[in-house]
Short mmCIF file of C-alpha atoms in Angstrom, two decimals:
data_model
loop_
_atom_site.label_atom_id
_atom_site.label_comp_id
_atom_site.label_asym_id
_atom_site.label_seq_id
_atom_site.Cartn_x
_atom_site.Cartn_y
_atom_site.Cartn_z
CA MET A 1 132.15 16.72 -69.43
CA LYS A 2 130.79 19.63 -71.48
CA LYS A 3 128.10 17.40 -72.93
CA ILE A 4 126.91 16.36 -69.46
CA ILE A 5 126.66 19.97 -68.28
CA LYS A 6 124.79 20.94 -71.44
CA LYS A 7 122.37 18.06 -70.99
CA ALA A 8 121.77 18.93 -67.32
CA LEU A 9 121.11 22.57 -68.20
CA GLU A 10 118.66 21.55 -70.90
CA LEU A 11 116.83 19.26 -68.46
CA CYS A 12 116.63 22.00 -65.83
CA LEU A 13 115.26 24.51 -68.33
CA HIS A 14 112.78 22.00 -69.70
CA SER A 15 111.26 21.08 -66.31
CA PRO A 16 112.72 22.96 -63.35
CA PHE A 17 110.93 20.93 -60.64
CA ALA A 18 111.83 17.50 -61.98
CA ARG A 19 115.25 17.56 -60.35
CA LEU A 20 113.89 18.85 -57.04
CA SER A 21 113.56 15.35 -55.55
CA LEU A 22 117.20 14.69 -56.37
CA LEU A 23 118.19 17.87 -54.55
CA VAL A 24 116.10 16.86 -51.52
CA ALA A 25 117.70 13.41 -51.57
CA PHE A 26 121.16 14.96 -51.77
CA LEU A 27 120.46 17.21 -48.77
CA ARG A 28 119.00 14.29 -46.79
CA GLY A 29 122.05 12.20 -47.62
CA SER A 30 124.48 14.88 -46.52
CA LEU A 31 122.52 15.23 -43.25
CA ASN A 32 122.93 11.47 -42.77
CA ILE A 33 126.67 11.73 -43.48
CA PHE A 34 127.11 14.48 -40.87
CA TYR A 35 125.00 12.58 -38.32
CA TYR A 36 127.09 9.42 -38.60
CA MET A 37 130.33 11.44 -38.76
CA PHE A 38 129.67 12.91 -35.32
CA SER A 39 127.77 10.07 -33.65
CA ASN A 40 129.91 7.08 -34.63
CA ARG A 41 133.50 7.35 -35.88
CA ARG A 42 133.56 3.79 -37.21
CA ILE A 43 130.90 4.57 -39.83
CA THR A 44 132.20 6.44 -42.90
CA ILE A 45 130.00 7.46 -45.81
CA ARG A 46 131.60 9.20 -48.77
CA PHE A 47 130.16 12.35 -50.30
CA PRO A 48 127.69 12.51 -52.19
CA PHE A 49 125.00 10.15 -50.84
CA PHE A 50 121.41 10.26 -52.13
CA VAL A 51 118.74 9.19 -49.64
CA TYR A 52 115.07 8.85 -50.59
CA GLU A 53 114.11 6.54 -47.69
CA LYS A 54 115.22 5.90 -44.08
CA VAL A 55 118.78 4.76 -43.35
CA ARG A 56 119.49 2.90 -40.10
CA ILE A 57 123.02 1.83 -39.18
CA LYS A 58 123.55 0.21 -35.78
CA GLY A 59 126.19 -1.74 -33.92
CA PRO A 60 129.86 -1.49 -32.93
CA GLY A 61 131.37 -2.70 -36.24
CA LYS A 62 133.03 -0.88 -39.14
CA VAL A 63 130.85 0.33 -42.02
CA PHE A 64 132.16 1.95 -45.21
CA ILE A 65 129.96 3.24 -48.06
CA ASP A 66 131.71 4.66 -51.11
CA LYS A 67 130.67 7.73 -53.14
CA PHE A 68 127.61 8.12 -55.41
CA CYS A 69 125.48 5.52 -53.58
CA SER A 70 121.73 6.03 -53.44
CA VAL A 71 118.93 4.58 -51.31
CA TYR A 72 115.64 4.34 -53.21
CA PRO A 73 112.37 3.35 -51.53
CA ASN A 74 111.67 -0.34 -52.11
CA ALA A 75 108.60 -1.94 -50.50
CA PHE A 76 108.50 1.16 -48.24
CA ASP A 77 111.81 0.09 -46.74
CA GLY A 78 115.19 1.77 -46.84
CA LEU A 79 118.68 0.60 -45.99
CA SER A 80 119.40 -1.01 -42.63
CA ILE A 81 122.82 -2.29 -41.54
CA THR A 82 123.38 -4.06 -38.21
CA THR A 83 126.77 -5.22 -36.96
CA PHE A 84 127.07 -7.59 -34.00
CA ALA A 85 130.77 -7.43 -33.11
CA SER A 86 133.49 -4.77 -33.11
CA SER A 87 135.53 -6.87 -35.58
CA ALA A 88 132.67 -6.91 -38.12
CA GLU A 89 133.28 -5.09 -41.39
CA VAL A 90 130.80 -4.01 -44.08
CA ARG A 91 132.11 -2.50 -47.33
CA ILE A 92 129.88 -1.13 -50.10
CA GLY A 93 131.30 0.10 -53.41
CA GLN A 94 130.57 3.08 -55.64
CA ARG A 95 127.31 3.93 -57.44
CA CYS A 96 125.18 1.24 -55.72
CA ASN A 97 121.38 1.31 -55.62
CA LEU A 98 120.56 0.11 -52.13
CA GLY A 99 116.79 0.02 -51.85
CA GLY A 100 115.24 -2.22 -49.18
CA LEU A 101 118.53 -3.92 -48.34
CA THR A 102 119.00 -5.47 -44.88
CA VAL A 103 122.56 -6.37 -43.84
CA ARG A 104 123.41 -8.30 -40.67
CA CYS A 105 127.14 -8.75 -40.21
CA LEU A 106 129.25 -10.69 -37.73
CA TYR A 107 132.48 -11.17 -39.71
CA ARG A 108 132.82 -9.53 -43.14
CA ILE A 109 130.53 -8.52 -46.02
CA GLU A 110 131.77 -6.90 -49.23
CA ILE A 111 129.54 -5.50 -51.98
CA GLY A 112 131.11 -4.33 -55.24
CA ASP A 113 130.46 -1.30 -57.44
CA GLU A 114 127.20 -0.57 -59.29
CA THR A 115 125.23 -3.30 -57.52
CA MET A 116 121.44 -3.11 -57.62
CA THR A 117 119.42 -4.59 -54.77
CA ALA A 118 115.72 -5.07 -54.14
CA ASN A 119 114.03 -5.95 -50.84
CA CYS A 120 116.57 -8.61 -49.79
CA LEU A 121 118.59 -9.91 -46.86
CA ILE A 122 122.37 -10.36 -46.68
CA GLN A 123 123.83 -11.97 -43.57
CA ASP A 124 127.08 -13.84 -42.95
CA LYS A 125 125.70 -16.02 -40.17
CA LEU A 126 122.70 -18.27 -40.03
CA THR A 127 121.91 -17.80 -36.39
CA ILE A 128 124.14 -17.55 -33.35
CA HIS A 129 124.69 -21.28 -33.42
CA THR A 130 128.41 -21.97 -33.00
CA GLN A 131 128.54 -25.35 -34.76
CA ILE A 132 128.14 -23.70 -38.16
CA PRO A 133 131.26 -21.60 -38.88
CA VAL A 134 130.90 -17.99 -39.89
CA GLN A 135 132.14 -17.28 -43.41
CA PRO A 136 132.37 -13.97 -45.30
CA VAL A 137 130.02 -12.90 -48.09
CA ASN A 138 131.62 -11.47 -51.24
CA ILE A 139 129.56 -9.84 -53.97
CA GLY A 140 131.20 -8.63 -57.18
CA ARG A 141 130.48 -5.58 -59.28
CA ASN A 142 127.39 -4.88 -61.40
CA VAL A 143 125.31 -7.58 -59.66
CA TRP A 144 121.51 -7.52 -59.68
CA ILE A 145 119.90 -9.07 -56.56
CA GLY A 146 116.20 -9.87 -56.82
CA ALA A 147 113.44 -9.29 -54.32
CA GLN A 148 112.84 -11.47 -51.22
CA SER A 149 116.15 -13.30 -51.66
CA CYS A 150 118.58 -14.27 -48.90
CA LEU A 151 122.36 -14.36 -49.28
CA LEU A 152 123.75 -16.33 -46.34
CA SER A 153 127.21 -17.19 -45.05
CA GLY A 154 129.82 -18.51 -47.46
CA THR A 155 128.28 -17.05 -50.62
CA THR A 156 130.52 -15.61 -53.33
CA VAL A 157 128.93 -13.89 -56.32
CA GLY A 158 130.97 -12.99 -59.40
CA ASN A 159 130.83 -9.89 -61.59
CA ASP A 160 127.74 -9.15 -63.73
CA ALA A 161 125.78 -11.98 -62.06
CA VAL A 162 122.03 -12.04 -61.42
CA ILE A 163 120.26 -13.59 -58.40
CA ALA A 164 116.61 -14.41 -58.99
CA ALA A 165 113.75 -13.35 -56.76
CA GLY A 166 112.97 -15.56 -53.78
CA SER A 167 116.19 -17.55 -53.95
CA VAL A 168 118.31 -18.57 -50.96
CA CYS A 169 122.11 -18.87 -51.36
CA PHE A 170 124.08 -20.83 -48.76
CA GLU A 171 127.74 -21.81 -49.28
CA VAL A 172 127.42 -21.45 -53.07
CA ASN A 173 129.90 -20.05 -55.55
CA ILE A 174 128.12 -18.16 -58.36
CA GLY A 175 130.52 -17.35 -61.20
CA ASP A 176 130.86 -14.36 -63.50
CA TYR A 177 127.80 -13.54 -65.67
CA CYS A 178 125.70 -16.35 -64.17
CA LEU A 179 122.10 -16.66 -62.95
CA GLY A 180 121.43 -18.16 -59.52
CA ALA A 181 117.86 -19.31 -58.86
CA GLY A 182 116.07 -21.67 -56.48
CA ASN A 183 115.63 -22.32 -52.80
CA PRO A 184 118.39 -23.25 -52.02
CA VAL A 185 120.56 -22.43 -55.06
CA VAL A 186 122.30 -25.63 -56.15
CA ARG A 187 124.28 -24.45 -59.17
CA ALA A 188 124.40 -21.33 -61.29
CA LEU A 189 123.47 -21.14 -64.99
CA PRO A 190 125.54 -19.02 -67.39
CA ILE A 191 123.42 -16.19 -68.79
CA GLY A 192 125.06 -16.34 -72.22
CA ARG A 193 123.64 -19.80 -72.82
CA ILE A 194 120.14 -18.74 -71.69
CA LEU A 195 120.20 -15.80 -74.09
CA SER A 196 121.37 -18.00 -76.99
CA LEU A 197 118.48 -20.42 -76.32
CA LYS A 198 116.08 -17.51 -76.52
CA ASP A 199 117.44 -16.47 -79.94
CA ILE A 200 116.74 -19.90 -81.47
CA ASN A 201 113.07 -19.68 -80.50
CA MET B 1 119.00 1.25 -19.48
CA LYS B 2 117.21 -0.48 -22.33
CA GLU B 3 116.94 -3.66 -20.28
CA TYR B 4 115.30 -1.78 -17.40
CA ILE B 5 112.73 -0.23 -19.76
CA ALA B 6 112.07 -3.67 -21.28
CA CYS B 7 111.61 -5.21 -17.80
CA LEU B 8 109.23 -2.43 -16.78
CA ARG B 9 107.25 -2.78 -19.99
CA GLY B 10 106.97 -6.53 -19.51
CA LYS B 11 105.78 -6.10 -15.93
CA LEU B 12 103.13 -3.56 -16.95
CA PHE B 13 101.94 -5.86 -19.74
CA SER B 14 101.64 -8.86 -17.40
CA ILE B 15 99.66 -6.76 -14.86
CA LYS B 16 97.35 -5.61 -17.66
CA CYS B 17 96.81 -9.21 -18.75
CA ARG B 18 96.13 -10.33 -15.16
CA LEU B 19 93.45 -7.65 -14.75
CA PHE B 20 91.65 -7.70 -18.07
CA ARG B 21 92.53 -10.90 -19.93
CA LYS B 22 91.97 -14.05 -17.90
CA ARG B 23 93.01 -16.42 -20.74
CA VAL B 24 96.51 -14.97 -21.10
CA ILE B 25 98.97 -16.26 -18.44
CA ILE B 26 102.47 -14.83 -18.35
CA GLY B 27 105.35 -16.00 -16.14
CA ASN B 28 107.78 -13.83 -14.20
CA GLY B 29 110.60 -11.84 -15.79
CA LEU B 30 109.09 -11.01 -19.17
CA ARG B 31 111.15 -8.45 -21.12
CA MET B 32 109.53 -6.52 -23.96
CA HIS B 33 111.61 -4.51 -26.41
CA THR B 34 108.76 -4.04 -28.92
CA ARG B 35 105.01 -4.40 -29.04
CA LEU B 36 103.36 -7.74 -28.28
CA ASP B 37 100.02 -8.23 -30.00
CA ILE B 38 97.74 -10.94 -28.56
CA ARG B 39 94.33 -11.41 -30.17
CA GLY B 40 91.57 -13.98 -30.00
CA ALA B 41 89.70 -15.87 -27.28
CA GLY B 42 92.08 -18.84 -26.95
CA MET B 43 94.61 -19.71 -24.24
CA VAL B 44 98.08 -18.15 -24.38
CA LEU B 45 100.68 -19.44 -21.89
CA ILE B 46 104.11 -17.80 -21.73
CA GLY B 47 106.82 -19.19 -19.43
CA ARG B 48 109.48 -17.59 -17.26
CA ASP B 49 112.15 -15.10 -18.44
CA CYS B 50 110.96 -14.77 -22.04
CA VAL B 51 112.21 -11.98 -24.31
CA ILE B 52 110.03 -10.22 -26.88
CA ASP B 53 112.17 -8.47 -29.48
CA GLY B 54 111.87 -6.91 -32.92
CA ALA B 55 113.73 -7.91 -36.06
CA CYS B 56 117.36 -6.76 -36.20
CA GLY B 57 117.49 -3.49 -38.08
CA ASP B 58 113.76 -3.31 -38.78
CA SER B 59 111.64 -1.41 -36.27
CA HIS B 60 108.31 -1.89 -38.05
CA GLN B 61 107.83 -5.55 -37.20
CA PHE B 62 106.52 -6.90 -33.91
CA VAL B 63 105.47 -10.20 -32.33
CA THR B 64 101.92 -11.43 -32.95
CA LEU B 65 100.19 -14.30 -31.13
CA TYR B 66 96.75 -14.92 -32.67
CA THR B 67 94.28 -17.57 -31.60
CA LEU B 68 91.41 -18.20 -34.00
CA ASN B 69 88.86 -19.88 -31.70
CA PRO B 70 88.26 -20.38 -27.92
CA HIS B 71 89.71 -23.93 -27.95
CA ALA B 72 93.04 -22.89 -29.47
CA THR B 73 96.17 -22.81 -27.32
CA ILE B 74 99.63 -21.32 -27.72
CA THR B 75 102.18 -22.61 -25.19
CA ILE B 76 105.63 -21.05 -24.97
CA GLY B 77 108.29 -22.48 -22.63
CA ASN B 78 110.85 -20.84 -20.38
CA HIS B 79 113.77 -18.64 -21.56
CA VAL B 80 112.36 -18.31 -25.09
CA ARG B 81 113.36 -15.43 -27.35
CA LEU B 82 110.80 -14.27 -29.93
CA CYS B 83 112.15 -11.83 -32.54
CA ALA B 84 109.22 -10.54 -34.62
CA ALA B 85 107.66 -14.02 -34.83
CA ARG B 86 104.13 -14.36 -36.16
CA ILE B 87 102.28 -17.28 -34.59
CA SER B 88 98.64 -18.07 -35.33
CA SER B 89 96.86 -21.09 -33.95
CA ARG B 90 93.55 -22.88 -34.54
CA PHE B 91 94.36 -26.03 -32.52
CA SER B 92 97.61 -25.89 -30.56
CA VAL B 93 101.16 -24.62 -30.97
CA ASN B 94 103.80 -25.80 -28.47
CA ILE B 95 107.27 -24.27 -28.20
CA GLY B 96 109.88 -25.77 -25.87
CA ASN B 97 112.42 -24.17 -23.56
CA ASN B 98 115.43 -22.08 -24.66
CA ALA B 99 114.17 -21.71 -28.25
CA ILE B 100 115.01 -18.72 -30.45
CA ILE B 101 112.52 -17.77 -33.14
CA GLU B 102 113.35 -14.97 -35.57
CA GLU B 103 110.97 -13.22 -37.98
CA SER B 104 109.20 -16.35 -39.22
CA GLY B 105 105.60 -17.43 -39.63
CA ILE B 106 104.09 -20.37 -37.75
CA ALA B 107 100.49 -21.42 -38.50
CA ASP B 108 98.79 -24.74 -37.73
CA THR B 109 95.96 -24.37 -40.24
CA ASP B 110 95.48 -23.65 -43.93
CA PHE B 111 92.84 -20.95 -43.15
CA HIS B 112 90.83 -21.78 -46.34
CA THR B 113 89.84 -24.77 -48.46
CA LEU B 114 90.79 -25.26 -52.09
CA GLU B 115 87.14 -25.11 -53.19
CA LYS B 116 85.55 -22.01 -54.65
CA SER B 117 83.71 -21.05 -51.47
CA ARG B 118 87.02 -20.55 -49.56
CA GLU B 119 85.47 -21.51 -46.23
CA LEU B 120 87.26 -22.71 -43.11
CA PRO B 121 88.45 -26.30 -43.69
CA SER B 122 86.18 -28.70 -41.77
CA ASP B 123 88.23 -31.90 -42.07
CA GLU B 124 91.22 -30.70 -40.03
CA ARG B 125 91.78 -32.51 -36.76
CA ILE B 126 93.99 -31.67 -33.80
CA GLU B 127 96.07 -34.86 -34.18
CA ASP B 128 97.10 -33.96 -37.73
CA CYS B 129 97.54 -30.24 -37.37
CA GLN B 130 99.19 -29.43 -34.05
CA ILE B 131 102.72 -28.03 -34.13
CA MET B 132 105.36 -29.24 -31.63
CA ILE B 133 108.69 -27.42 -31.45
CA GLY B 134 111.34 -28.89 -29.15
CA ASP B 135 113.94 -27.43 -26.82
CA ARG B 136 116.91 -25.30 -27.98
CA VAL B 137 115.53 -24.90 -31.52
CA LEU B 138 116.74 -22.07 -33.75
CA ILE B 139 114.37 -20.88 -36.47
CA GLY B 140 115.91 -18.50 -38.97
CA PRO B 141 114.37 -15.36 -40.48
CA ARG B 142 111.80 -15.46 -43.32
CA SER B 143 111.02 -19.16 -42.84
CA ILE B 144 107.53 -20.67 -42.67
CA ILE B 145 106.35 -23.64 -40.59
CA THR B 146 103.13 -25.23 -41.82
CA LYS B 147 100.55 -27.43 -40.09
CA GLY B 148 101.26 -30.86 -38.62
CA VAL B 149 105.01 -30.38 -38.25
CA SER B 150 106.88 -31.60 -35.18
CA ILE B 151 110.45 -30.41 -34.79
CA GLY B 152 112.86 -32.22 -32.47
CA SER B 153 115.23 -30.57 -30.05
CA ASP B 154 118.56 -28.92 -31.10
CA VAL B 155 117.27 -28.37 -34.67
CA VAL B 156 118.41 -25.42 -36.81
CA VAL B 157 115.96 -24.23 -39.49
CA GLY B 158 117.82 -22.03 -41.95
CA PRO B 159 116.61 -18.69 -43.29
CA GLY B 160 114.03 -18.86 -46.06
CA ALA B 161 113.18 -22.52 -45.39
CA ILE B 162 109.59 -23.73 -45.77
CA VAL B 163 109.05 -26.71 -43.46
CA ILE B 164 106.23 -29.08 -44.48
CA ARG B 165 107.44 -32.35 -42.94
CA SER B 166 108.64 -33.27 -39.46
CA LEU B 167 112.33 -32.94 -38.65
CA PRO B 168 114.31 -35.28 -36.35
CA ALA B 169 116.54 -34.04 -33.55
CA ARG B 170 119.80 -32.20 -34.38
CA ALA B 171 118.94 -31.66 -38.06
CA PHE B 172 119.86 -28.60 -40.10
CA ALA B 173 117.19 -27.96 -42.74
CA LEU B 174 117.22 -25.54 -45.67
CA GLY B 175 115.21 -24.90 -48.83
CA ASN B 176 111.69 -25.07 -50.26
CA PRO B 177 110.52 -27.70 -49.31
CA ALA B 178 112.96 -27.98 -46.41
CA LYS B 179 115.50 -30.77 -46.74
CA ILE B 180 118.02 -31.93 -44.17
CA VAL B 181 121.44 -30.66 -45.25
CA LYS B 182 123.39 -32.22 -42.40
CA ILE B 183 123.10 -33.56 -38.89
CA ILE B 184 124.67 -31.37 -36.24
CA GLN B 185 127.00 -33.08 -33.76
CA ALA B 186 126.16 -33.16 -30.07
CA VAL B 187 126.14 -29.77 -28.39
CA GLU B 188 129.26 -29.14 -26.32
CA PRO B 189 128.72 -27.95 -22.77
CA GLY B 190 130.50 -24.65 -23.53
CA ASN B 191 127.91 -23.66 -26.12
CA GLU B 192 125.14 -23.06 -23.61
CA LYS B 193 126.71 -19.73 -22.75
CA CYS B 194 126.68 -18.54 -26.36
CA ARG B 195 122.97 -19.25 -26.77
CA SER B 196 121.89 -17.02 -23.95
CA GLU B 197 123.73 -14.00 -25.41
CA ASN B 198 121.99 -11.26 -27.31
CA ILE B 199 121.50 -11.94 -31.02
#
C-alpha cells in the first residue's frame, strides 16, 4: 500500500496535469452514479466509476455494475445498456473496461471481473421472434472481446478467453483460455497450443 | 406521450413530402421516432402504419433511404418497422408487409467495378440485381444484404449475417456467407400478437 502511495505522489509531482483527466472522469462517474441513484432505483453502480464517454442505461430491468469499472471512448461510443422486461438482469463485475459496449437484455447477462471490451454487441435474444428460445449469456473473468463482434443468446465464455474481431457467437461454449474466431464461431481453439506453434517457428 | 410526438412528426413529414417532393409517397399513420433521410430522384413508396425508429441504445443512427438514379424504386409495405436501416437502391428494393428491419445495410448494387477506374458497373441488369424481401421477415442488427437476393416470407436473418444468396421461406440464416442453420416451424396463430409489440 505504501509503495502505491509513493508511486502516485511521484507521478503527481512529475506531471501534475497528467492525472487531471482521471479526476474529471471520476467526477463524471460519480455524477452518473447519483443520477441513476435518484432516477431509477433498479440501477445500482458501485463507487468509484470512471466515465470518459457517454453512459446510457434505459429500460425497466435490473442493472448492477461493480466497483472500479471504467468507460473509455471507443469509436466515439460509450456504454449503452437497454433492458426490455422487468425480469431482465444485467450484472457486470469489478475493474471492467467497458468502451463502446452495447448490451440488449431480455433475460440475463453476466460479465465477469476485469473484462475488456471494444466496440461490440452483447444481446441474449436474436430478435423478438418467439420460436427461438431466449437463453442467458455468461462471460467469465479476464476476457478480451474484440471489435465489431456479436455475442448472441446461449453463449458461454470461460475465464481468460479471447474473442476475435468481427466474430459472431451463437449457442457456442468457449472454454477457459481459448480463442473464438469466425462468423459464426464453430469451435474454439486453445491459446496454449497457438502460442506453442509460434515458438517452433 | 412519445407516441403522440412520433405521430405528429410523421404527419408533418408526410405533409412536407406531399408539398415539395412529388416522388415520395407515404401512407397514413406514419410514426417517426428519429430522423428519416430520403435522398435522390427515384421513387420511394411507404405503406400504411409504418414505424421509423433508431437503434436500441444508440441515438446517433437514423434511417436512410437513398435512390441513386431517377429509375430506382424503393417499395415498403404496410406495418413495417425500420430501426436504423440503411437502404440504397439503383434498380429496385421491395419489402413486404409486417417486416422488421434492424440496423442493417441493404444495397442492390456494387457501386464500383473491380477495374482500376472504379466506375459505375455497366453490366448490371434489373433482373439480376433487384432485392425482394417477403412478408413477416426479421433482419437482425449489423447484417448486410447484397444485390440479387430474394428472401422468402417468415425468414429470420441473424445478427452479423452477410446474405449473398437467396433464402427460402421459414429459414434461419447466420454467418458470413449466410448459411441456413435450421428451418423454423409454421408460425402459430398466437405469435402474431408478439410481433406487433415494441422491440
